[in-house]
Tab-separated table of C-alpha atoms and ligand atoms in Angstrom:
chain	number	residue	atom	x	y	z
K	1	MET	CA	-16.096	9.789	-11.492
K	2	LYS	CA	-12.456	10.668	-11.137
K	3	VAL	CA	-9.772	8.736	-12.950
K	4	LEU	CA	-6.063	9.298	-12.424
K	5	ALA	CA	-3.679	8.144	-15.151
K	6	ILE	CA	-0.138	7.550	-13.892
K	7	MET	CA	2.145	7.824	-16.887
K	8	GLY	CA	5.451	5.960	-16.958
K	9	SER	CA	6.992	7.231	-20.187
K	10	PRO	CA	9.747	9.846	-20.209
K	11	ARG	CA	7.978	11.221	-23.319
K	12	LYS	CA	4.950	13.304	-22.464
K	13	ASN	CA	3.710	13.386	-26.051
K	14	GLY	CA	4.329	9.786	-26.956
K	15	THR	CA	2.086	6.830	-27.599
K	16	GLY	CA	1.116	6.368	-23.939
K	17	THR	CA	-0.420	9.852	-23.863
K	18	LYS	CA	-2.234	9.247	-27.166
K	19	VAL	CA	-3.664	5.981	-25.839
K	20	VAL	CA	-4.848	7.631	-22.615
K	21	GLU	CA	-6.522	10.370	-24.645
K	22	GLU	CA	-8.383	7.693	-26.625
K	23	ILE	CA	-9.395	5.947	-23.411
K	24	GLU	CA	-10.583	9.254	-21.973
K	25	LEU	CA	-12.717	9.856	-25.041
K	26	ALA	CA	-14.226	6.380	-24.764
K	27	LEU	CA	-14.927	6.797	-21.042
K	28	THR	CA	-16.486	10.239	-21.336
K	29	ARG	CA	-18.827	8.916	-24.048
K	30	MET	CA	-20.104	6.382	-21.503
K	31	GLY	CA	-20.665	8.791	-18.624
K	32	PRO	CA	-19.297	11.667	-16.553
K	33	VAL	CA	-15.603	10.925	-16.104
K	34	GLN	CA	-13.003	13.442	-15.050
K	35	MET	CA	-9.553	12.415	-16.145
K	36	GLU	CA	-6.266	13.632	-14.711
K	37	ARG	CA	-2.784	12.711	-15.908
K	38	LEU	CA	0.250	12.464	-13.685
K	39	HIS	CA	3.495	12.139	-15.616
K	40	LEU	CA	6.096	10.506	-13.381
K	41	VAL	CA	8.803	12.308	-15.364
K	42	ASP	CA	7.522	15.639	-13.987
K	43	LEU	CA	7.607	14.554	-10.361
K	44	ASP	CA	10.189	14.471	-7.638
K	45	LEU	CA	10.110	10.729	-7.007
K	46	LYS	CA	13.573	9.710	-5.950
K	47	PRO	CA	14.997	6.228	-6.451
K	48	CYS	CA	14.334	3.726	-3.692
K	49	ARG	CA	17.467	3.369	-1.496
K	50	GLY	CA	16.747	-0.231	-0.609
K	51	CYS	CA	16.741	0.299	3.177
K	52	PHE	CA	13.581	-1.840	3.472
K	53	THR	CA	12.237	0.534	6.154
K	54	CYS	CA	8.839	0.952	4.448
K	55	ILE	CA	8.235	-2.778	4.388
K	56	ARG	CA	9.781	-3.595	7.764
K	57	ALA	CA	8.865	-0.628	9.951
K	58	GLY	CA	6.238	1.352	8.041
K	59	GLU	CA	5.946	3.541	4.969
K	60	GLY	CA	5.742	6.690	7.131
K	61	LEU	CA	9.366	6.074	8.158
K	62	CYS	CA	10.773	6.096	4.617
K	63	PRO	CA	13.838	8.381	4.794
K	64	ILE	CA	13.050	9.918	1.390
K	65	LYS	CA	10.794	12.948	1.507
K	66	ASP	CA	9.481	13.742	-1.938
K	67	ASP	CA	6.300	13.506	-4.021
K	68	ARG	CA	5.363	9.960	-2.976
K	69	THR	CA	2.779	11.103	-0.445
K	70	MET	CA	1.320	13.572	-2.952
K	71	ILE	CA	0.869	10.719	-5.443
K	72	GLU	CA	-0.754	8.576	-2.741
K	73	ASP	CA	-3.169	11.422	-1.921
K	74	ARG	CA	-4.067	11.740	-5.593
K	75	ILE	CA	-4.749	7.993	-5.807
K	76	GLU	CA	-6.835	8.196	-2.625
K	77	ASN	CA	-8.888	10.978	-4.240
K	78	ALA	CA	-9.625	9.052	-7.418
K	79	ASP	CA	-12.238	6.371	-8.089
K	80	GLY	CA	-10.031	4.665	-10.620
K	81	ILE	CA	-6.448	4.670	-11.780
K	82	ILE	CA	-4.792	3.847	-15.068
K	83	LEU	CA	-1.170	2.740	-14.960
K	84	VAL	CA	0.566	3.289	-18.264
K	85	SER	CA	4.030	2.166	-19.284
K	86	PRO	CA	5.885	1.724	-22.528
K	87	GLY	CA	7.447	-1.715	-22.950
K	88	TYR	CA	11.170	-1.292	-22.317
K	89	VAL	CA	13.257	-4.433	-22.853
K	90	GLN	CA	10.089	-6.462	-22.277
K	91	ASN	CA	9.403	-4.795	-18.948
K	92	VAL	CA	8.166	-1.457	-17.584
K	93	SER	CA	10.098	1.799	-17.982
K	94	SER	CA	12.537	2.739	-15.209
K	95	LEU	CA	10.221	5.599	-14.157
K	96	MET	CA	7.385	3.125	-13.630
K	97	LYS	CA	9.672	0.595	-11.957
K	98	ASN	CA	10.860	3.205	-9.470
K	99	PHE	CA	7.239	4.127	-8.746
K	100	MET	CA	6.533	0.422	-8.123
K	101	ASP	CA	9.548	0.125	-5.808
K	102	ARG	CA	8.453	3.165	-3.825
K	103	MET	CA	4.976	1.635	-3.491
K	104	ALA	CA	6.304	-1.849	-2.683
K	105	TYR	CA	4.982	-1.719	0.877
K	106	THR	CA	1.438	-1.938	-0.544
K	107	ASN	CA	2.197	-5.466	-1.661
K	108	HIS	CA	2.559	-6.323	2.042
K	109	ARG	CA	-0.061	-3.944	3.372
K	110	PRO	CA	-2.531	-3.083	0.620
K	111	ARG	CA	-4.457	0.180	0.631
K	112	PHE	CA	-6.637	2.209	-1.787
K	113	PHE	CA	-9.441	-0.329	-1.418
K	114	GLY	CA	-12.402	-0.010	-3.721
K	115	LYS	CA	-10.349	1.719	-6.410
K	116	LYS	CA	-10.471	0.095	-9.809
K	117	ALA	CA	-7.350	-0.107	-11.936
K	118	MET	CA	-6.704	-0.369	-15.638
K	119	ILE	CA	-3.212	-1.276	-16.805
K	120	VAL	CA	-1.869	-0.248	-20.192
K	121	ALA	CA	1.356	-1.342	-21.875
K	122	ASN	CA	2.351	0.112	-25.210
K	123	GLY	CA	5.060	-0.943	-27.620
K	124	GLY	CA	5.742	-4.106	-29.573
K	125	ALA	CA	7.191	-7.379	-28.341
K	126	GLY	CA	6.870	-8.556	-24.746
K	127	LEU	CA	3.906	-6.411	-23.684
K	128	ASP	CA	2.527	-9.403	-21.779
K	129	LYS	CA	5.555	-9.132	-19.494
K	130	THR	CA	5.028	-5.382	-19.082
K	131	LEU	CA	1.433	-6.131	-18.069
K	132	ASP	CA	2.626	-8.836	-15.644
K	133	ALA	CA	4.735	-6.196	-13.889
K	134	LEU	CA	1.980	-3.549	-13.872
K	135	ARG	CA	-0.522	-6.027	-12.420
K	136	ILE	CA	1.360	-6.023	-9.102
K	137	ALA	CA	2.403	-2.355	-9.110
K	138	ILE	CA	0.081	-1.337	-6.246
K	139	GLY	CA	-1.538	-3.609	-3.693
K	140	GLY	CA	-5.180	-2.738	-3.021
K	141	PRO	CA	-6.910	-1.532	-6.178
K	142	SER	CA	-8.504	-4.301	-8.266
K	143	VAL	CA	-7.088	-4.601	-11.747
K	144	VAL	CA	-10.259	-4.847	-13.818
K	145	SER	CA	-8.958	-4.061	-17.281
K	146	GLU	CA	-5.732	-4.729	-19.198
K	147	LEU	CA	-4.640	-3.322	-22.526
K	148	ALA	CA	-1.608	-4.220	-24.621
K	149	TYR	CA	-1.499	-1.475	-27.248
K	150	MET	CA	0.691	-2.322	-30.208
K	151	GLN	CA	2.825	0.558	-31.449
K	152	LEU	CA	5.581	-0.353	-33.866
K	153	PRO	CA	8.159	1.924	-35.511
K	154	TRP	CA	6.453	1.245	-38.885
K	155	PRO	CA	2.845	1.549	-40.123
K	156	ILE	CA	0.559	-1.414	-39.434
K	157	SER	CA	-2.261	-2.681	-41.645
K	158	PRO	CA	-5.808	-1.213	-41.431
K	159	ARG	CA	-6.978	-4.610	-40.141
K	160	ALA	CA	-4.413	-4.558	-37.296
K	161	ARG	CA	-5.343	-0.937	-36.505
K	162	GLY	CA	-9.020	-1.901	-36.387
K	163	LYS	CA	-8.318	-4.759	-33.973
K	164	ARG	CA	-6.196	-2.466	-31.797
K	165	SER	CA	-8.908	0.151	-31.636
K	166	ALA	CA	-11.635	-2.435	-30.885
K	167	ARG	CA	-9.522	-3.816	-28.035
K	168	LEU	CA	-9.089	-0.322	-26.597
K	169	GLN	CA	-12.841	0.315	-26.714
K	170	ARG	CA	-13.586	-3.053	-25.102
K	171	GLU	CA	-11.098	-2.551	-22.257
K	172	ALA	CA	-12.258	1.046	-21.652
K	173	ALA	CA	-15.846	-0.249	-21.371
K	174	ARG	CA	-14.749	-2.965	-18.957
K	175	PHE	CA	-13.024	-0.337	-16.812
K	176	TYR	CA	-16.008	2.002	-16.920
K	177	HIS	CA	-18.497	-0.697	-15.893
K	178	ALA	CA	-16.284	-1.802	-13.005
K	179	LEU	CA	-16.102	1.832	-11.842
K	180	VAL	CA	-19.880	2.126	-11.938
K	181	GLU	CA	-20.570	-1.244	-10.295
K	182	ASN	CA	-17.949	-0.676	-7.583
K	183	ASP	CA	-18.056	-4.298	-6.486
K	184	MET	CA	-16.072	-4.561	-3.252
K	185	ARG	CA	-16.285	-8.356	-2.882
K	186	PRO	CA	-12.827	-9.913	-2.682
K	187	ARG	CA	-11.683	-12.119	-5.510
K	188	LEU	CA	-9.943	-15.402	-4.786
K	189	SER	CA	-6.454	-13.993	-5.509
K	190	ASP	CA	-7.041	-10.966	-3.207
K	191	TYR	CA	-8.454	-13.144	-0.462
K	192	MET	CA	-5.568	-15.628	-0.754
K	193	ARG	CA	-3.117	-12.777	-0.460
K	194	TYR	CA	-4.938	-11.525	2.640
K	195	ARG	CA	-4.949	-14.960	4.295
K	196	PHE	CA	-1.321	-15.553	3.414
K	197	PHE	CA	-0.032	-12.225	4.762
K	198	LYS	CA	-2.222	-12.309	7.851
K	199	SER	CA	-0.949	-15.748	8.876
K	200	THR	CA	2.653	-14.960	7.887
K	201	SER	CA	2.606	-11.678	9.827
K	202	LEU	CA	2.345	-13.661	13.062
K	203	GLU	CA	5.340	-15.813	12.176
K	204	THR	CA	7.452	-12.868	11.014
K	205	LYS	CA	6.438	-10.436	13.761
K	206	GLU	CA	10.065	-9.853	14.877
K	207	TRP	CA	11.321	-9.057	11.395
K	208	LEU	CA	8.320	-7.319	9.866
K	209	PRO	CA	6.627	-5.477	12.759
K	210	ALA	CA	4.664	-3.152	10.467
K	211	ASP	CA	2.942	-6.149	8.871
K	212	TYR	CA	2.147	-7.557	12.303
K	213	GLU	CA	0.587	-4.257	13.464
K	214	PHE	CA	-1.391	-3.968	10.233
K	215	TYR	CA	-2.915	-7.446	10.366
K	216	LYS	CA	-3.204	-8.182	14.071
K	217	ASP	CA	-6.687	-6.742	14.665
K	218	LYS	CA	-8.101	-7.468	11.232
K	219	GLY	CA	-10.970	-9.924	10.902
K	220	ASP	CA	-12.170	-11.766	7.826
K	221	TYR	CA	-10.670	-9.300	5.372
K	222	TYR	CA	-8.885	-5.936	5.117
K	223	TYR	CA	-12.210	-4.177	5.470
K	224	ASP	CA	-15.717	-4.993	6.561
K	225	VAL	CA	-17.203	-7.184	3.848
K	226	LYS	CA	-18.994	-10.507	3.779
K	227	VAL	CA	-16.647	-13.288	2.699
K	228	GLY	CA	-18.626	-16.210	1.266
K	229	ALA	CA	-18.202	-19.766	2.556
K	230	ARG	CA	-17.060	-21.017	-0.858
K	231	LEU	CA	-14.221	-18.487	-0.975
K	232	LYS	CA	-13.159	-19.390	2.548
K	233	ILE	CA	-13.130	-23.128	1.846
K	234	THR	CA	-11.331	-22.795	-1.508
K	235	SER	CA	-8.634	-20.574	-0.031
K	236	ALA	CA	-8.201	-22.834	3.017
K	237	LEU	CA	-7.619	-25.787	0.670
K	238	LEU	CA	-5.186	-23.828	-1.492
K	239	MET	CA	-3.313	-22.565	1.590
K	240	ALA	CA	-3.038	-26.133	2.891
K	241	VAL	CA	-1.409	-27.137	-0.407
K	242	THR	CA	0.848	-24.116	-0.953
K	243	LYS	CA	2.120	-23.319	2.559
K	244	PRO	CA	4.083	-26.575	2.980
K	245	LEU	CA	5.783	-25.878	-0.370
K	246	MET	CA	7.123	-22.657	1.143
K	247	LYS	CA	8.446	-24.174	4.354
K	248	ASP	CA	12.075	-23.355	3.496
K	249	MET	CA	11.112	-19.667	3.585
K	250	ALA	CA	9.624	-19.835	7.087
K	251	PRO	CA	11.593	-18.064	9.851
K	252	TRP	CA	13.948	-20.298	11.768
K	253	HIS	CA	13.872	-19.377	15.425
K	254	ALA	CA	17.375	-20.538	16.318
K	255	GLU	CA	18.626	-19.953	19.815
K	256	GLY	CA	20.681	-16.789	19.911
K	257	SER	CA	19.398	-15.535	16.575
K	258	SER	CA	19.324	-11.768	16.553
K	259	LYS	CA	16.163	-9.774	16.145
K	260	GLU	CA	18.146	-7.018	14.539
K	261	ASP	CA	18.189	-6.467	10.852
K	262	LYS	CA	21.631	-7.571	9.747
K	263	ARG	CA	21.496	-5.792	6.441
K	264	PRO	CA	24.668	-3.894	5.644
Y	301	FMN	C1	14.873	1.895	-23.933
Y	301	FMN	C2	13.762	1.356	-24.778
Y	301	FMN	C3	13.497	-0.005	-24.768
Y	301	FMN	C4	12.469	-0.529	-25.580
Y	301	FMN	N1	12.221	-1.874	-25.537
Y	301	FMN	C5	11.271	-2.396	-26.341
Y	301	FMN	C6	11.003	-3.805	-26.343
Y	301	FMN	O1	11.571	-4.589	-25.574
Y	301	FMN	N2	10.080	-4.277	-27.198
Y	301	FMN	C7	9.414	-3.443	-28.067
Y	301	FMN	O2	8.641	-3.931	-28.853
Y	301	FMN	N3	9.595	-2.099	-28.029
Y	301	FMN	C8	10.513	-1.573	-27.210
Y	301	FMN	N4	10.724	-0.206	-27.210
Y	301	FMN	C9	9.830	0.681	-27.980
Y	301	FMN	C10	8.723	1.313	-27.084
Y	301	FMN	O3	8.090	0.356	-26.280
Y	301	FMN	C11	7.647	1.986	-27.906
Y	301	FMN	O4	8.208	2.895	-28.790
Y	301	FMN	C12	6.595	2.656	-27.038
Y	301	FMN	O5	5.398	2.740	-27.759
Y	301	FMN	C13	7.011	4.056	-26.584
Y	301	FMN	O6	5.994	4.598	-25.774
Y	301	FMN	P1	5.880	6.170	-25.478
Y	301	FMN	O7	5.747	6.831	-26.829
Y	301	FMN	O8	4.660	6.326	-24.657
Y	301	FMN	O9	7.124	6.583	-24.790
Y	301	FMN	C14	11.733	0.329	-26.423
Y	301	FMN	C15	12.010	1.708	-26.415
Y	301	FMN	C16	12.999	2.225	-25.624
Y	301	FMN	C17	13.261	3.713	-25.629
């Protein structure tokens, strides 16, 4: 099995790398795993210019030509990915945030289905917030394992080190088993997202044509899979409750309103 670790630290020999090496060791003890590391700091991944073209018109029309497509190919080629970021001001590093911005279209139109993801935040305070950000970094892969790895500027007690190591082993095992099982059934959150975007893509067709094209011929889910009746009923109930709460965000089709993007 191939695992790609996408590293968000500007330091190639820092804690993030050490943690990934430990995870690799744990994974390879469980079975044949081939691990590759991609350090964002080494890549030509330019800052997002905010034109919104990827989301509105399609990711292929992004005006920036750089390593983004190479990274996407590497993800496509892997069975699993590990997203690693140090906690910077209780968030992800700027390298990781730029990667997330450049992949933002996948939150509208997910891809990389069937890939399993592990997310790793390292540092001290606020790692839960770093994990919150990493959880939505790429739309498509299922996040099956999460690790907050405590690394402080001072030594920690043997007991705290033991707990940290046990947590790493447990999360690596969770990731490995998800890779082996390769369960493709949608979870409630994934299915809700699908239902929400599919129905919204009809209403926002004029403004987000790429979403409309992506969803228009899709059936029960992004891909061919049996969606159970319980999941369908639960999500229909939740949609009925949540959609009215979002009515102020619905497009207002005023007479004379322009279809053109009025962004400066
Ligand atoms: C700019 C910057 C901001 C940071 N912000 C935090 C923070 O909010 N909370 C924290 O506990 N550690 C913070 N740290 C410490 C790093 O998260 C910590 O050293 C991390 O383990 C470094 O990972 P690396 O060695 O993989 O680069 C910060 C470090 C830097 C350089």
